[in-house]
Coordinates of N, CA and C and ligand atoms in Angstrom, one line a residue:
X10 N -39.5 19.3 -23.4 CA -39.6 19.9 -22.1 C -38.7 20.2 -21.3
X11 N -37.8 20.8 -20.3 CA -37.9 21.2 -19.6 C -36.4 20.2 -19.4
X12 N -35.4 20.4 -19.5 CA -34.4 19.6 -18.7 C -34.0 19.5 -17.4
X13 N -34.1 19.0 -16.8 CA -34.2 18.8 -14.7 C -32.9 18.4 -14.3
X14 N -32.3 18.4 -13.4 CA -31.0 18.4 -12.3 C -31.5 17.5 -11.8
X15 N -30.9 17.1 -10.3 CA -30.4 16.7 -9.5 C -29.7 17.1 -8.4
X16 N -29.6 17.9 -7.5 CA -28.3 18.1 -7.0 C -28.8 17.2 -5.8
X17 N -27.8 16.7 -5.3 CA -27.8 15.6 -4.3 C -26.6 15.7 -3.1
X18 N -26.8 15.9 -2.0 CA -25.6 16.9 -1.1 C -26.1 15.4 0.1
X19 N -24.6 15.2 1.1 CA -25.0 14.2 1.4 C -24.9 14.6 3.2
X20 N -23.8 14.0 3.9 CA -24.2 14.0 5.0 C -22.8 15.7 5.5
X21 N -23.3 16.6 6.8 CA -23.3 17.1 7.4 C -22.6 18.4 6.3
X22 N -23.7 18.4 5.1 CA -23.0 19.6 4.3 C -24.2 20.5 4.3
X23 N -25.6 20.4 5.0 CA -26.6 21.2 6.2 C -25.7 22.5 7.2
X24 N -24.1 22.0 7.1 CA -23.8 22.7 8.1 C -22.8 24.0 7.5
X25 N -22.6 23.5 6.1 CA -21.4 24.0 5.4 C -22.2 25.4 6.2
X26 N -20.5 26.2 6.2 CA -20.6 27.6 6.5 C -19.8 28.3 7.5
X27 N -20.6 26.6 8.7 CA -19.8 26.8 10.6 C -18.9 25.4 9.8
X28 N -19.2 24.4 9.4 CA -17.8 23.5 9.6 C -16.7 23.7 8.4
X29 N -15.8 23.3 9.4 CA -14.4 23.4 9.2 C -14.2 24.8 8.3
X30 N -14.6 26.6 8.0 CA -14.3 27.3 6.8 C -13.0 26.7 6.4
X31 N -12.1 26.8 7.3 CA -10.7 26.6 7.0 C -10.3 25.6 5.3
X32 N -11.4 24.5 5.4 CA -11.4 23.0 4.4 C -12.5 23.9 3.8
X33 N -13.8 23.6 4.1 CA -15.6 23.8 2.7 C -15.5 25.1 2.6
X34 N -14.6 26.3 3.5 CA -15.3 27.3 3.0 C -16.2 28.0 4.2
X35 N -16.2 29.2 3.8 CA -17.2 30.4 4.3 C -18.7 30.1 3.8
X36 N -19.4 29.5 2.6 CA -21.0 29.5 1.9 C -21.7 28.1 2.3
X37 N -22.8 28.9 3.0 CA -23.9 27.9 3.3 C -24.0 26.8 2.1
X38 N -25.4 26.7 2.9 CA -25.3 24.8 2.3 C -26.9 25.6 1.0
X39 N -27.6 27.3 1.5 CA -28.2 27.8 1.3 C -27.3 28.5 0.0
X40 N -27.2 29.2 0.3 CA -26.1 30.3 -0.8 C -25.5 29.6 -1.7
X41 N -25.0 28.1 -1.6 CA -24.7 26.8 -2.8 C -25.6 27.2 -3.4
X42 N -27.3 26.8 -3.2 CA -28.1 26.0 -3.5 C -28.3 27.3 -4.2
X43 N -28.8 28.5 -3.8 CA -28.9 30.0 -4.5 C -27.9 30.4 -5.7
X44 N -26.6 30.3 -5.7 CA -25.9 29.7 -6.7 C -26.4 29.1 -8.3
X45 N -26.8 27.5 -7.8 CA -27.6 26.8 -8.3 C -28.2 27.6 -9.2
X46 N -28.9 28.2 -8.3 CA -30.8 27.9 -9.2 C -30.5 29.1 -9.9
X47 N -29.7 30.5 -9.7 CA -29.5 31.9 -10.3 C -28.6 30.9 -11.9
X48 N -27.9 30.4 -11.9 CA -27.5 29.6 -13.0 C -28.0 28.4 -13.8
X49 N -29.2 27.9 -13.2 CA -29.5 27.0 -13.8 C -30.5 28.1 -14.6
X50 N -31.4 29.3 -14.0 CA -32.4 29.9 -14.8 C -31.7 30.4 -16.6
X51 N -30.3 31.2 -15.9 CA -29.9 31.4 -16.6 C -29.5 30.6 -17.5
X52 N -29.7 28.9 -17.7 CA -29.2 28.5 -19.2 C -30.5 27.9 -18.7
X53 N -32.1 27.4 -18.5 CA -33.1 27.9 -19.1 C -33.3 26.1 -18.2
X54 N -32.9 25.4 -17.4 CA -32.9 23.8 -17.0 C -33.7 24.7 -15.4
X55 N -34.1 23.6 -15.4 CA -34.8 23.3 -13.7 C -34.1 22.3 -13.0
X56 N -33.4 22.9 -11.1 CA -32.5 22.0 -10.5 C -33.2 21.7 -9.5
X57 N -33.2 20.6 -8.8 CA -34.0 20.3 -8.4 C -32.4 20.0 -6.8
X58 N -33.1 20.8 -6.0 CA -31.3 20.8 -4.8 C -31.8 19.8 -3.6
X59 N -31.2 18.7 -3.2 CA -31.0 18.9 -1.8 C -30.7 17.9 -0.9
X60 N -30.8 17.8 0.7 CA -29.5 18.0 1.1 C -30.0 16.4 1.6
X61 N -29.4 15.1 3.0 CA -29.9 14.7 4.0 C -29.0 13.8 4.3
X62 N -28.5 13.3 6.0 CA -27.6 13.1 6.7 C -27.7 11.4 6.2
X63 N -28.5 10.8 5.8 CA -28.8 9.6 5.6 C -28.7 9.1 4.1
X64 N -27.8 7.7 4.8 CA -27.4 6.6 4.0 C -29.0 6.6 2.9
X65 N -29.3 5.8 3.5 CA -30.6 5.3 3.4 C -31.9 6.1 2.7
X66 N -31.9 7.6 2.4 CA -32.7 9.2 2.2 C -32.2 9.2 1.0
X67 N -30.9 8.9 1.0 CA -30.2 9.4 -0.8 C -30.1 8.4 -1.6
X68 N -30.5 7.1 -1.1 CA -30.5 6.2 -2.1 C -32.2 6.2 -2.7
X69 N -33.0 6.3 -1.6 CA -33.9 6.9 -2.4 C -34.5 8.2 -3.4
X70 N -33.6 8.6 -2.9 CA -33.2 9.9 -3.9 C -33.3 9.3 -5.0
X71 N -31.8 8.7 -5.1 CA -31.2 8.5 -6.3 C -32.2 7.7 -7.7
X72 N -33.0 6.5 -6.4 CA -33.7 5.6 -6.7 C -35.1 6.7 -8.0
X73 N -35.3 7.7 -7.4 CA -36.1 8.7 -7.2 C -36.7 9.7 -8.5
X74 N -34.5 9.1 -9.4 CA -34.4 10.1 -10.0 C -34.1 9.5 -11.5
X75 N -34.9 8.1 -11.2 CA -35.6 7.3 -12.5 C -37.0 8.7 -13.5
X76 N -36.8 9.0 -14.7 CA -38.0 9.0 -15.2 C -38.1 10.9 -14.5
X77 N -37.7 11.4 -14.1 CA -37.6 13.1 -13.4 C -36.6 13.7 -13.3
X78 N -35.0 12.8 -13.7 CA -34.3 13.3 -13.5 C -33.3 13.1 -14.5
X79 N -32.9 14.5 -16.2 CA -31.4 13.5 -16.8 C -30.3 13.2 -16.5
X80 N -30.5 13.8 -14.8 CA -28.4 14.0 -14.6 C -28.8 15.0 -12.9
X81 N -27.5 13.7 -12.8 CA -27.9 14.3 -10.8 C -26.3 14.3 -10.7
X82 N -26.0 15.6 -10.1 CA -24.8 16.5 -9.5 C -24.7 15.5 -7.8
X83 N -23.6 14.6 -7.3 CA -23.9 14.3 -6.1 C -22.4 14.4 -5.7
X84 N -22.7 15.0 -4.5 CA -21.2 15.3 -3.0 C -22.0 15.0 -2.4
X85 N -21.2 12.8 -2.1 CA -21.8 12.4 -1.2 C -21.2 12.5 0.1
X86 N -21.1 13.7 0.4 CA -20.1 14.0 1.9 C -19.0 12.6 1.5
X87 N -18.9 12.0 3.1 CA -18.4 10.8 3.7 C -18.7 9.6 3.2
X88 N -20.0 9.3 2.7 CA -20.2 7.9 2.3 C -19.3 8.3 0.9
X89 N -19.1 8.4 0.8 CA -18.4 8.7 -0.8 C -17.0 7.5 -0.3
X90 N -16.8 7.6 0.7 CA -15.7 7.1 0.9 C -16.2 5.9 1.7
X91 N -16.7 5.0 2.2 CA -18.2 4.0 2.1 C -18.7 3.2 1.4
X92 N -19.6 4.2 0.7 CA -21.3 2.8 0.5 C -20.7 2.3 -0.9
X93 N -20.8 1.1 -1.1 CA -21.0 0.4 -1.5 C -22.7 0.7 -1.9
X94 N -23.2 0.9 -1.0 CA -25.5 1.2 -1.4 C -25.3 2.0 -2.9
X95 N -24.3 3.0 -1.6 CA -24.7 4.5 -2.9 C -24.1 4.1 -4.1
X96 N -22.6 3.5 -4.6 CA -22.5 2.8 -5.5 C -23.2 1.8 -6.0
X97 N -24.1 1.4 -6.1 CA -25.0 0.4 -6.2 C -25.7 1.1 -6.2
X98 N -26.4 2.0 -6.4 CA -27.8 2.8 -6.5 C -27.6 3.5 -8.2
X99 N -26.6 3.8 -8.0 CA -26.2 4.6 -8.7 C -25.7 3.6 -10.3
X100 N -25.2 2.5 -10.2 CA -25.2 2.0 -11.3 C -25.8 1.2 -11.6
X101 N -27.4 1.3 -10.5 CA -28.5 0.7 -10.9 C -29.5 1.4 -11.9
X102 N -29.6 3.1 -12.0 CA -30.5 3.7 -12.1 C -30.4 4.6 -13.5
X103 N -29.8 4.2 -14.4 CA -29.3 4.3 -15.8 C -29.3 6.7 -16.1
X104 N -29.2 6.5 -14.8 CA -29.1 8.8 -14.6 C -28.4 9.6 -14.7
X105 N -26.6 9.7 -15.3 CA -26.0 10.0 -15.1 C -25.7 11.1 -14.3
X106 N -24.3 10.5 -13.0 CA -24.0 10.8 -11.5 C -22.4 11.6 -12.0
X107 N -22.2 13.7 -11.8 CA -21.8 14.0 -11.9 C -21.2 14.1 -10.4
X108 N -20.1 13.4 -10.3 CA -19.5 13.0 -8.5 C -18.7 14.8 -8.2
X109 N -19.1 15.5 -6.9 CA -18.8 16.7 -7.0 C -17.9 16.6 -4.6
X110 N -16.7 17.3 -5.3 CA -16.5 17.7 -4.0 C -16.5 18.4 -3.8
X111 N -16.5 19.7 -2.2 CA -15.3 20.7 -2.7 C -14.0 21.1 -2.7
X112 N -14.0 20.7 -1.4 CA -12.4 19.7 -1.6 C -12.0 19.0 -2.4
X113 N -10.7 19.2 -2.1 CA -9.9 18.3 -3.0 C -10.0 16.9 -2.3
X114 N -10.6 15.9 -2.7 CA -10.1 14.9 -1.9 C -9.6 14.4 -1.9
X115 N -8.0 14.4 -3.0 CA -7.0 13.8 -3.7 C -5.8 14.0 -2.6
X116 N -5.5 15.4 -2.4 CA -5.4 16.2 -1.7 C -5.3 15.6 0.6
X117 N -5.7 15.4 0.4 CA -6.8 15.4 1.9 C -5.8 14.0 3.0
X118 N -6.6 13.1 3.7 CA -6.7 12.5 4.3 C -6.4 10.4 3.1
X119 N -5.6 9.7 3.2 CA -5.4 9.0 2.3 C -7.0 7.8 2.3
X120 N -7.7 7.7 3.8 CA -9.1 7.6 3.3 C -9.7 8.0 2.9
X121 N -9.8 9.6 2.5 CA -10.5 10.1 1.7 C -10.1 10.1 0.6
X122 N -8.9 9.2 0.1 CA -8.6 9.5 -1.6 C -9.5 8.2 -2.6
X123 N -10.0 7.4 -1.5 CA -11.0 5.8 -2.1 C -12.5 6.8 -2.3
X124 N -12.7 6.6 -3.3 CA -14.4 7.0 -4.3 C -14.8 5.8 -4.3
X125 N -15.9 5.1 -3.4 CA -16.7 4.3 -3.8 C -17.6 4.8 -5.4
X126 N -17.8 6.5 -5.1 CA -18.8 6.8 -6.4 C -18.2 6.6 -7.6
X127 N -16.8 7.1 -7.6 CA -15.9 7.7 -8.6 C -16.1 6.3 -10.1
X128 N -16.3 5.0 -9.8 CA -16.1 4.3 -11.2 C -17.2 4.6 -11.0
X129 N -18.0 4.5 -11.3 CA -19.9 4.5 -11.6 C -20.4 6.4 -12.0
X130 N -18.9 6.9 -11.8 CA -19.1 8.5 -12.3 C -19.4 8.6 -13.7
X131 N -20.1 9.1 -14.5 CA -19.2 10.4 -15.4 C -18.1 10.8 -15.5
X132 N -18.2 12.0 -14.2 CA -16.4 12.4 -13.8 C -16.6 13.2 -12.2
X133 N -15.8 13.4 -12.1 CA -15.3 13.8 -10.9 C -15.0 15.2 -10.7
X134 N -15.6 16.6 -10.2 CA -15.0 17.5 -10.0 C -14.7 18.3 -8.4
X135 N -13.6 18.5 -8.1 CA -13.4 18.7 -7.1 C -11.8 19.7 -6.6
X136 N -12.4 20.5 -5.4 CA -11.4 21.3 -5.3 C -11.5 22.7 -5.3
X137 N -12.5 22.9 -5.6 CA -13.3 24.1 -6.3 C -13.6 25.1 -5.4
X138 N -14.0 24.2 -4.4 CA -15.1 25.0 -3.8 C -16.5 24.9 -3.9
X139 N -17.9 25.9 -3.2 CA -18.8 26.2 -3.6 C -18.6 26.6 -5.4
X140 N -18.0 26.6 -6.1 CA -17.3 27.9 -7.2 C -17.7 26.1 -8.3
X141 N -17.6 24.9 -7.5 CA -17.4 23.4 -8.1 C -19.3 23.0 -8.6
X142 N -19.8 23.8 -7.7 CA -21.2 23.1 -8.1 C -21.8 24.0 -9.3
X143 N -21.6 24.7 -9.6 CA -22.3 25.2 -11.1 C -21.1 25.0 -12.2
X144 N -20.0 24.6 -11.7 CA -18.8 23.6 -12.3 C -19.7 22.7 -13.3
X145 N -20.0 22.1 -11.7 CA -20.5 20.9 -12.4 C -21.9 20.6 -12.9
X146 N -22.9 21.5 -13.1 CA -23.9 21.8 -14.3 C -23.5 22.0 -15.3
X147 N -22.4 22.8 -15.7 CA -22.0 22.6 -17.1 C -21.1 21.1 -17.4
X148 N -20.8 20.7 -16.4 CA -20.3 19.0 -16.6 C -21.3 18.3 -17.5
X149 N -22.8 18.6 -16.0 CA -23.4 17.5 -16.4 C -24.4 17.8 -17.7
X150 N -24.4 19.1 -18.6 CA -24.8 19.1 -19.2 C -24.8 19.0 -20.5
X151 N -23.5 19.9 -20.3 CA -22.6 19.1 -21.6 C -22.5 17.8 -22.1
X152 N -22.4 16.6 -20.4 CA -22.4 15.5 -20.6 C -24.1 14.6 -22.0
X153 N -24.4 15.3 -21.4 CA -26.2 14.8 -21.8 C -26.4 14.9 -22.5
X154 N -26.1 16.7 -23.1 CA -26.0 17.6 -24.8 C -25.4 16.0 -26.1
X155 N -24.4 15.7 -25.4 CA -23.0 15.1 -25.5 C -23.9 13.5 -26.4
X156 N -24.4 12.8 -25.0 CA -25.5 11.2 -25.3 C -26.3 11.5 -25.8
X157 N -26.9 12.8 -26.2 CA -28.4 13.1 -26.9 C -27.9 11.4 -28.7
Ligands
DQA218 C1 -16.6 16.3 0.8 C2 -15.2 15.8 1.0 C3 -15.8 14.1 2.0 O1 -14.3 13.8 2.0 C4 -16.1 14.8 3.5 O2 -16.4 13.2 4.3 C5 -17.9 15.7 3.4 C6 -17.3 16.4 2.2 C7 -16.5 17.7 0.4 O3 -17.1 18.0 0.1 O4 -15.2 17.9 0.4 O5 -18.3 15.7 3.8 O6 -17.7 16.2 -0.1

């Protein structure tokens, strides 16, 4: 069976390209999805790419990943810094999650330096802009490969 990865994007990431390009870069979310699909095709894995501005929808998508996806890449946007509910969802699903951010959250405002995702993720990639997405695909596949 082909390995399937879910790439989940949280609030305001639908606005990439026009949203604070000095922080998040000029690349749109559609560009990033294309980058991920090209990478996935080269590696022979399936990628499902999704975005929601709603915490509950993100939680529903995490739950639905059980039995469907071998791993998840999650850019939870601002929910990273607030959502115990997303943290609990990750703890509940038994699917490995790589935490991802375009910006280096550790070099920004103090409130962005706390992540509720980090303690329940297998690892974190941040600060590499759109290039972080293909890096995260390599990271989750390496983790899954070693866990087998
Ligand atoms: C972000 C960082 C978050 O602090 C912010 O709220 C975002 C984007 C990033 O990708 O750098 O929405 O997750």
